[in-house]
mmCIF file of C-alpha atoms in Angstrom:
data_model
loop_
_atom_site.group_PDB
_atom_site.id
_atom_site.type_symbol
_atom_site.label_atom_id
_atom_site.label_comp_id
_atom_site.label_asym_id
_atom_site.label_seq_id
_atom_site.Cartn_x
_atom_site.Cartn_y
_atom_site.Cartn_z
ATOM 1 C CA UNK R 28 20.870 -56.415 71.151
ATOM 2 C CA UNK R 29 17.505 -55.215 72.266
ATOM 3 C CA UNK R 30 14.493 -54.902 70.069
ATOM 4 C CA UNK R 31 14.458 -51.207 70.833
ATOM 5 C CA UNK R 32 17.438 -50.689 68.508
ATOM 6 C CA UNK R 33 15.542 -51.724 65.389
ATOM 7 C CA UNK R 34 13.650 -48.991 63.711
ATOM 8 C CA UNK R 35 11.656 -48.687 60.578
ATOM 9 C CA UNK R 36 13.353 -47.289 57.533
ATOM 10 C CA UNK R 37 12.808 -43.612 57.371
ATOM 11 C CA UNK R 38 11.443 -41.809 54.470
ATOM 12 C CA UNK R 39 13.723 -38.916 53.786
ATOM 13 C CA UNK R 40 12.656 -36.003 51.697
ATOM 14 C CA UNK R 41 14.198 -36.245 48.250
ATOM 15 C CA UNK R 42 14.991 -33.237 46.245
ATOM 16 C CA UNK R 43 13.265 -33.600 42.878
ATOM 17 C CA UNK R 44 15.700 -33.399 39.993
ATOM 18 C CA UNK R 45 14.320 -30.378 38.216
ATOM 19 C CA UNK R 46 16.219 -28.303 35.724
ATOM 20 C CA UNK R 47 17.090 -24.832 36.965
ATOM 21 C CA UNK R 48 14.346 -22.304 36.252
ATOM 22 C CA UNK R 49 14.622 -20.767 32.825
ATOM 23 C CA UNK R 50 15.586 -17.121 32.833
ATOM 24 C CA UNK R 51 12.993 -15.507 30.618
ATOM 25 C CA UNK R 52 13.908 -12.487 28.557
ATOM 26 C CA UNK R 53 11.825 -9.346 29.084
ATOM 27 C CA UNK R 54 8.517 -9.403 27.229
ATOM 28 C CA UNK R 55 8.615 -8.158 23.655
ATOM 29 C CA UNK R 56 5.197 -6.578 24.132
ATOM 30 C CA UNK R 57 5.295 -2.832 24.495
ATOM 31 C CA UNK R 58 8.990 -2.557 23.635
ATOM 32 C CA UNK R 59 9.286 0.947 22.130
ATOM 33 C CA UNK R 60 12.581 0.143 20.375
ATOM 34 C CA UNK R 61 11.001 -2.328 17.911
ATOM 35 C CA UNK R 62 10.721 -1.239 14.263
ATOM 36 C CA UNK R 63 6.902 -1.115 14.218
ATOM 37 C CA UNK R 64 6.514 0.427 10.744
ATOM 38 C CA UNK R 65 8.571 -2.342 9.086
ATOM 39 C CA UNK R 66 6.732 -5.037 11.054
ATOM 40 C CA UNK R 67 3.406 -3.469 10.068
ATOM 41 C CA UNK R 68 4.434 -3.516 6.404
ATOM 42 C CA UNK R 69 5.290 -7.226 6.588
ATOM 43 C CA UNK R 70 1.917 -8.081 8.138
ATOM 44 C CA UNK R 71 0.050 -5.881 5.675
ATOM 45 C CA UNK R 72 1.914 -7.406 2.710
ATOM 46 C CA UNK R 73 0.974 -10.895 3.888
ATOM 47 C CA UNK R 74 -2.705 -9.937 3.783
ATOM 48 C CA UNK R 75 -2.345 -8.430 0.313
ATOM 49 C CA UNK R 76 -0.321 -11.315 -1.134
ATOM 50 C CA UNK R 77 -2.575 -14.181 -0.135
ATOM 51 C CA UNK R 78 -6.295 -13.991 -0.833
ATOM 52 C CA UNK R 79 -8.310 -15.220 2.121
ATOM 53 C CA UNK R 80 -6.009 -13.897 4.847
ATOM 54 C CA UNK R 81 -8.294 -11.954 7.174
ATOM 55 C CA UNK R 82 -5.576 -10.658 9.407
ATOM 56 C CA UNK R 83 -2.370 -11.441 11.230
ATOM 57 C CA UNK R 84 -1.021 -10.821 14.692
ATOM 58 C CA UNK R 85 2.526 -10.699 16.005
ATOM 59 C CA UNK R 86 2.692 -11.685 19.655
ATOM 60 C CA UNK R 87 5.228 -12.879 22.175
ATOM 61 C CA UNK R 88 5.420 -16.489 23.369
ATOM 62 C CA UNK R 89 4.119 -15.024 26.664
ATOM 63 C CA UNK R 90 0.784 -14.371 24.913
ATOM 64 C CA UNK R 91 1.131 -10.597 24.883
ATOM 65 C CA UNK R 92 0.405 -8.629 21.750
ATOM 66 C CA UNK R 93 3.300 -6.900 19.971
ATOM 67 C CA UNK R 94 1.466 -5.532 16.968
ATOM 68 C CA UNK R 95 -1.316 -6.610 14.620
ATOM 69 C CA UNK R 96 -3.028 -6.150 11.265
ATOM 70 C CA UNK R 97 -6.562 -7.402 11.855
ATOM 71 C CA UNK R 98 -9.982 -5.903 11.155
ATOM 72 C CA UNK R 99 -12.202 -4.678 14.017
ATOM 73 C CA UNK R 100 -14.158 -7.935 13.960
ATOM 74 C CA UNK R 101 -11.182 -9.802 15.446
ATOM 75 C CA UNK R 102 -9.623 -9.137 18.832
ATOM 76 C CA UNK R 103 -5.812 -9.042 18.431
ATOM 77 C CA UNK R 104 -5.168 -9.562 22.168
ATOM 78 C CA UNK R 105 -7.248 -12.731 22.127
ATOM 79 C CA UNK R 106 -5.440 -13.969 19.032
ATOM 80 C CA UNK R 107 -2.009 -13.326 20.579
ATOM 81 C CA UNK R 108 -3.071 -15.254 23.697
ATOM 82 C CA UNK R 109 -4.488 -18.142 21.644
ATOM 83 C CA UNK R 110 -1.277 -18.252 19.606
ATOM 84 C CA UNK R 111 0.707 -18.664 22.814
ATOM 85 C CA UNK R 112 -1.644 -21.438 23.960
ATOM 86 C CA UNK R 113 -1.216 -23.192 20.608
ATOM 87 C CA UNK R 114 2.542 -22.756 20.887
ATOM 88 C CA UNK R 115 2.471 -24.256 24.390
ATOM 89 C CA UNK R 116 0.755 -27.371 23.136
ATOM 90 C CA UNK R 117 3.018 -27.592 20.105
ATOM 91 C CA UNK R 118 6.119 -27.244 22.239
ATOM 92 C CA UNK R 119 4.994 -29.997 24.605
ATOM 93 C CA UNK R 120 4.339 -32.312 21.671
ATOM 94 C CA UNK R 121 7.754 -31.512 20.246
ATOM 95 C CA UNK R 122 9.489 -32.014 23.606
ATOM 96 C CA UNK R 123 7.806 -35.387 24.073
ATOM 97 C CA UNK R 124 8.657 -36.543 20.565
ATOM 98 C CA UNK R 125 12.112 -34.994 20.551
ATOM 99 C CA UNK R 126 11.448 -33.133 17.335
ATOM 100 C CA UNK R 127 13.203 -29.876 18.135
ATOM 101 C CA UNK R 128 11.837 -26.376 18.060
ATOM 102 C CA UNK R 129 8.197 -25.524 17.396
ATOM 103 C CA UNK R 130 7.729 -24.354 13.802
ATOM 104 C CA UNK R 131 4.050 -24.010 13.000
ATOM 105 C CA UNK R 132 0.598 -25.221 13.891
ATOM 106 C CA UNK R 133 -2.650 -24.931 11.982
ATOM 107 C CA UNK R 134 -6.171 -25.259 13.315
ATOM 108 C CA UNK R 135 -8.816 -25.859 10.679
ATOM 109 C CA UNK R 136 -12.377 -25.095 11.635
ATOM 110 C CA UNK R 137 -15.611 -25.447 9.723
ATOM 111 C CA UNK R 138 -15.395 -21.900 8.435
ATOM 112 C CA UNK R 139 -11.722 -21.006 8.499
ATOM 113 C CA UNK R 140 -8.142 -21.483 9.576
ATOM 114 C CA UNK R 141 -5.929 -20.284 12.400
ATOM 115 C CA UNK R 142 -2.206 -20.764 11.800
ATOM 116 C CA UNK R 143 0.620 -20.037 14.184
ATOM 117 C CA UNK R 144 4.241 -19.721 12.996
ATOM 118 C CA UNK R 145 7.309 -19.408 15.197
ATOM 119 C CA UNK R 146 9.088 -16.065 14.766
ATOM 120 C CA UNK R 147 12.473 -16.739 16.273
ATOM 121 C CA UNK R 148 12.414 -18.272 19.762
ATOM 122 C CA UNK R 149 10.397 -15.546 21.494
ATOM 123 C CA UNK R 150 7.592 -14.471 19.164
ATOM 124 C CA UNK R 151 4.708 -15.941 17.192
ATOM 125 C CA UNK R 152 2.974 -14.939 13.996
ATOM 126 C CA UNK R 153 -0.671 -15.947 13.908
ATOM 127 C CA UNK R 154 -2.757 -15.739 10.771
ATOM 128 C CA UNK R 155 -6.526 -15.961 10.546
ATOM 129 C CA UNK R 156 -7.763 -17.224 7.199
ATOM 130 C CA UNK R 157 -11.112 -17.742 5.530
ATOM 131 C CA UNK R 158 -12.171 -21.266 4.642
ATOM 132 C CA UNK R 159 -11.403 -20.544 0.977
ATOM 133 C CA UNK R 160 -7.750 -19.680 1.685
ATOM 134 C CA UNK R 161 -5.083 -21.539 -0.275
ATOM 135 C CA UNK R 162 -3.433 -22.924 2.833
ATOM 136 C CA UNK R 163 -0.535 -24.493 0.931
ATOM 137 C CA UNK R 164 0.296 -21.048 -0.428
ATOM 138 C CA UNK R 165 0.100 -19.618 3.077
ATOM 139 C CA UNK R 166 2.495 -22.308 4.297
ATOM 140 C CA UNK R 167 4.906 -21.425 1.491
ATOM 141 C CA UNK R 168 4.627 -17.695 2.015
ATOM 142 C CA UNK R 169 4.441 -17.259 5.797
ATOM 143 C CA UNK R 170 7.716 -18.896 6.938
ATOM 144 C CA UNK R 171 9.905 -16.382 5.036
ATOM 145 C CA UNK R 172 7.760 -13.587 6.518
ATOM 146 C CA UNK R 173 8.315 -15.067 9.979
ATOM 147 C CA UNK R 174 12.040 -15.203 9.268
ATOM 148 C CA UNK R 175 12.120 -11.531 8.278
ATOM 149 C CA UNK R 176 10.048 -10.614 11.339
ATOM 150 C CA UNK R 177 12.494 -12.523 13.555
ATOM 151 C CA UNK R 178 15.311 -10.403 12.101
ATOM 152 C CA UNK R 179 13.316 -7.228 12.772
ATOM 153 C CA UNK R 180 12.725 -8.291 16.391
ATOM 154 C CA UNK R 181 16.377 -9.045 17.045
ATOM 155 C CA UNK R 182 18.212 -5.873 17.998
ATOM 156 C CA UNK R 183 21.120 -5.361 15.644
ATOM 157 C CA UNK L 22 -7.203 -49.594 -11.546
ATOM 158 C CA UNK L 23 -4.123 -47.826 -10.299
ATOM 159 C CA UNK L 24 -3.218 -46.329 -6.968
ATOM 160 C CA UNK L 25 -1.713 -42.888 -6.448
ATOM 161 C CA UNK L 26 1.950 -43.886 -6.800
ATOM 162 C CA UNK L 27 1.329 -45.989 -9.888
ATOM 163 C CA UNK L 28 -0.704 -43.204 -11.468
ATOM 164 C CA UNK L 29 2.044 -40.645 -10.908
ATOM 165 C CA UNK L 30 4.651 -43.075 -12.176
ATOM 166 C CA UNK L 31 2.511 -43.675 -15.272
ATOM 167 C CA UNK L 32 2.195 -39.926 -15.764
ATOM 168 C CA UNK L 33 5.976 -39.661 -15.732
ATOM 169 C CA UNK L 34 6.217 -42.248 -18.526
ATOM 170 C CA UNK L 35 4.330 -39.891 -20.852
ATOM 171 C CA UNK L 36 6.769 -38.589 -23.481
ATOM 172 C CA UNK L 37 8.376 -35.317 -22.407
ATOM 173 C CA UNK L 38 7.060 -35.422 -18.831
ATOM 174 C CA UNK L 39 8.998 -33.165 -16.452
ATOM 175 C CA UNK L 40 6.875 -33.514 -13.361
ATOM 176 C CA UNK L 41 3.475 -34.679 -12.179
ATOM 177 C CA UNK L 42 1.434 -34.082 -9.049
ATOM 178 C CA UNK L 43 -1.918 -34.873 -7.528
ATOM 179 C CA UNK L 44 -3.214 -31.773 -5.797
ATOM 180 C CA UNK L 45 -6.080 -30.980 -3.444
ATOM 181 C CA UNK L 46 -7.478 -27.652 -4.651
ATOM 182 C CA UNK L 47 -9.420 -26.983 -1.465
ATOM 183 C CA UNK L 48 -6.101 -26.523 0.349
ATOM 184 C CA UNK L 49 -3.498 -26.359 -2.422
ATOM 185 C CA UNK L 50 -1.532 -29.213 -0.852
ATOM 186 C CA UNK L 51 -0.121 -32.105 -2.829
ATOM 187 C CA UNK L 52 -1.173 -35.699 -2.226
ATOM 188 C CA UNK L 53 1.768 -36.924 -4.235
ATOM 189 C CA UNK L 54 4.469 -35.708 -6.591
ATOM 190 C CA UNK L 55 6.716 -37.359 -9.154
ATOM 191 C CA UNK L 56 9.596 -35.979 -11.154
ATOM 192 C CA UNK L 57 10.374 -32.286 -11.025
ATOM 193 C CA UNK L 58 13.803 -30.714 -11.241
ATOM 194 C CA UNK L 59 15.942 -28.977 -8.619
ATOM 195 C CA UNK L 60 14.684 -25.658 -10.024
ATOM 196 C CA UNK L 61 11.034 -26.659 -10.215
ATOM 197 C CA UNK L 62 9.401 -27.232 -6.848
ATOM 198 C CA UNK L 63 6.186 -29.096 -7.600
ATOM 199 C CA UNK L 64 4.625 -28.133 -4.267
ATOM 200 C CA UNK L 65 4.977 -24.475 -5.241
ATOM 201 C CA UNK L 66 3.496 -25.262 -8.668
ATOM 202 C CA UNK L 67 0.600 -27.082 -6.977
ATOM 203 C CA UNK L 68 -0.195 -24.189 -4.647
ATOM 204 C CA UNK L 69 -0.039 -21.682 -7.500
ATOM 205 C CA UNK L 70 -2.115 -23.722 -9.928
ATOM 206 C CA UNK L 71 -4.748 -24.248 -7.241
ATOM 207 C CA UNK L 72 -5.561 -20.572 -7.686
ATOM 208 C CA UNK L 73 -5.787 -21.090 -11.450
ATOM 209 C CA UNK L 74 -8.247 -23.969 -11.058
ATOM 210 C CA UNK L 75 -10.312 -22.095 -8.495
ATOM 211 C CA UNK L 76 -10.483 -18.991 -10.689
ATOM 212 C CA UNK L 77 -11.673 -21.002 -13.694
ATOM 213 C CA UNK L 78 -14.250 -22.875 -11.644
ATOM 214 C CA UNK L 79 -15.558 -19.604 -10.217
ATOM 215 C CA UNK L 80 -15.773 -18.148 -13.713
ATOM 216 C CA UNK L 81 -17.762 -21.133 -14.966
ATOM 217 C CA UNK L 82 -20.057 -20.731 -11.984
ATOM 218 C CA UNK L 83 -20.460 -16.990 -12.571
ATOM 219 C CA UNK L 84 -21.292 -17.588 -16.227
ATOM 220 C CA UNK L 85 -23.877 -20.135 -15.068
ATOM 221 C CA UNK L 86 -22.554 -22.624 -17.633
ATOM 222 C CA UNK L 87 -23.472 -25.508 -15.352
ATOM 223 C CA UNK L 88 -20.497 -27.499 -16.569
ATOM 224 C CA UNK L 89 -17.221 -28.915 -15.299
ATOM 225 C CA UNK L 90 -13.605 -28.535 -16.364
ATOM 226 C CA UNK L 91 -12.400 -31.552 -18.280
ATOM 227 C CA UNK L 92 -8.856 -30.324 -18.576
ATOM 228 C CA UNK L 93 -6.823 -27.136 -18.875
ATOM 229 C CA UNK L 94 -3.835 -26.527 -21.095
ATOM 230 C CA UNK L 95 -1.331 -23.798 -20.373
ATOM 231 C CA UNK L 96 1.274 -23.263 -23.051
ATOM 232 C CA UNK L 97 4.612 -21.763 -22.085
ATOM 233 C CA UNK L 98 7.553 -20.952 -24.313
ATOM 234 C CA UNK L 99 9.199 -24.286 -23.607
ATOM 235 C CA UNK L 100 6.592 -26.271 -21.686
ATOM 236 C CA UNK L 101 3.032 -27.472 -21.653
ATOM 237 C CA UNK L 102 1.171 -27.667 -18.362
ATOM 238 C CA UNK L 103 -1.922 -29.862 -18.277
ATOM 239 C CA UNK L 104 -4.366 -29.688 -15.403
ATOM 240 C CA UNK L 105 -7.003 -32.364 -15.165
ATOM 241 C CA UNK L 106 -9.575 -32.340 -12.319
ATOM 242 C CA UNK L 107 -10.556 -35.809 -11.159
ATOM 243 C CA UNK L 108 -14.059 -36.747 -12.258
ATOM 244 C CA UNK L 109 -14.615 -39.835 -10.116
ATOM 245 C CA UNK L 110 -16.772 -39.719 -6.986
ATOM 246 C CA UNK L 111 -13.812 -40.083 -4.610
ATOM 247 C CA UNK L 112 -11.608 -37.706 -6.544
ATOM 248 C CA UNK L 113 -13.675 -34.684 -5.585
ATOM 249 C CA UNK L 114 -11.582 -31.596 -4.984
ATOM 250 C CA UNK L 115 -8.458 -33.039 -6.602
ATOM 251 C CA UNK L 116 -6.616 -32.403 -9.832
ATOM 252 C CA UNK L 117 -3.756 -33.989 -11.708
ATOM 253 C CA UNK L 118 -1.011 -31.647 -12.795
ATOM 254 C CA UNK L 119 1.419 -32.568 -15.541
ATOM 255 C CA UNK L 120 4.397 -30.589 -16.810
ATOM 256 C CA UNK L 121 5.676 -31.462 -20.264
ATOM 257 C CA UNK L 122 8.637 -30.356 -22.297
ATOM 258 C CA UNK L 123 7.266 -28.748 -25.456
ATOM 259 C CA UNK L 124 9.981 -30.123 -27.716
ATOM 260 C CA UNK L 125 9.911 -33.701 -26.461
ATOM 261 C CA UNK L 126 6.164 -34.265 -26.131
ATOM 262 C CA UNK L 127 3.176 -35.095 -28.261
ATOM 263 C CA UNK L 128 0.386 -32.968 -26.844
ATOM 264 C CA UNK L 129 -2.576 -34.930 -28.193
ATOM 265 C CA UNK L 130 -1.126 -38.212 -27.069
ATOM 266 C CA UNK L 131 -0.158 -36.815 -23.658
ATOM 267 C CA UNK L 132 -3.666 -35.479 -23.115
ATOM 268 C CA UNK L 133 -5.148 -38.840 -24.057
ATOM 269 C CA UNK L 134 -2.751 -40.703 -21.765
ATOM 270 C CA UNK L 135 -3.484 -38.369 -18.876
ATOM 271 C CA UNK L 136 -7.210 -38.990 -19.344
ATOM 272 C CA UNK L 137 -6.621 -42.741 -19.164
ATOM 273 C CA UNK L 138 -4.529 -42.302 -16.015
ATOM 274 C CA UNK L 139 -7.225 -40.140 -14.445
ATOM 275 C CA UNK L 140 -9.959 -42.641 -15.299
ATOM 276 C CA UNK L 141 -8.010 -45.525 -13.821
ATOM 277 C CA UNK L 142 -6.870 -43.717 -10.699
ATOM 278 C CA UNK L 143 -8.404 -45.152 -7.563
ATOM 279 C CA UNK L 144 -7.866 -43.480 -4.203
#
């Protein structure tokens, strides 16, 4: 046995164990088949029902705007994108803690609130509220709205 | 001095008590609830009555009365609802909410007992 036969252990490339890539459904944004008038009514009703709601936006989890009910002072595209960012963080937290699907997240700032609610698995309802909003009432009222919106987004 | 749980438990010992809650009226969320029935969701009651308290406080402000709410009594067909904002320095922005059965309660005594509970509540 010659010393030439010994060789250092080789490092072989290992295939990382990654789950197969998720097949994403087509974006909900810009889908002409959605019932926009009914969705608009739901968003409008939410603003009327709860004092302090400045506006609401329905967006996809991809951050693209579906439709909105916000005044000119707010940019609905920005809100839809921020909702998706909030959802991303919420989902990571939930995955790490093993707490299931993302349901809602609220950001409270010095002068107001920004709440994001899951609308089914592919859409998000974000609500901008004034500081004086009754946030408990919003949390009681918005989930049923999100549920109805999820039904409207699911093709029958 | 009583903590939150003791205070709510004490509130439930008041004759005719159906439910009690300590509510933050800046958000409408409950800090604690006791009692209630399957039909009566105290968190819903808390959120709704937050608007009542806010409206009354705004009215007092608009009338420039320069005063505070000691308590509020709402009389229903079969119930009394007593709302009592906390007066202590660390109870700012909170109120006690008590639901009483009209037939089983003594309103004057209940109001007095709720005041004692509020005074002794320490957060």
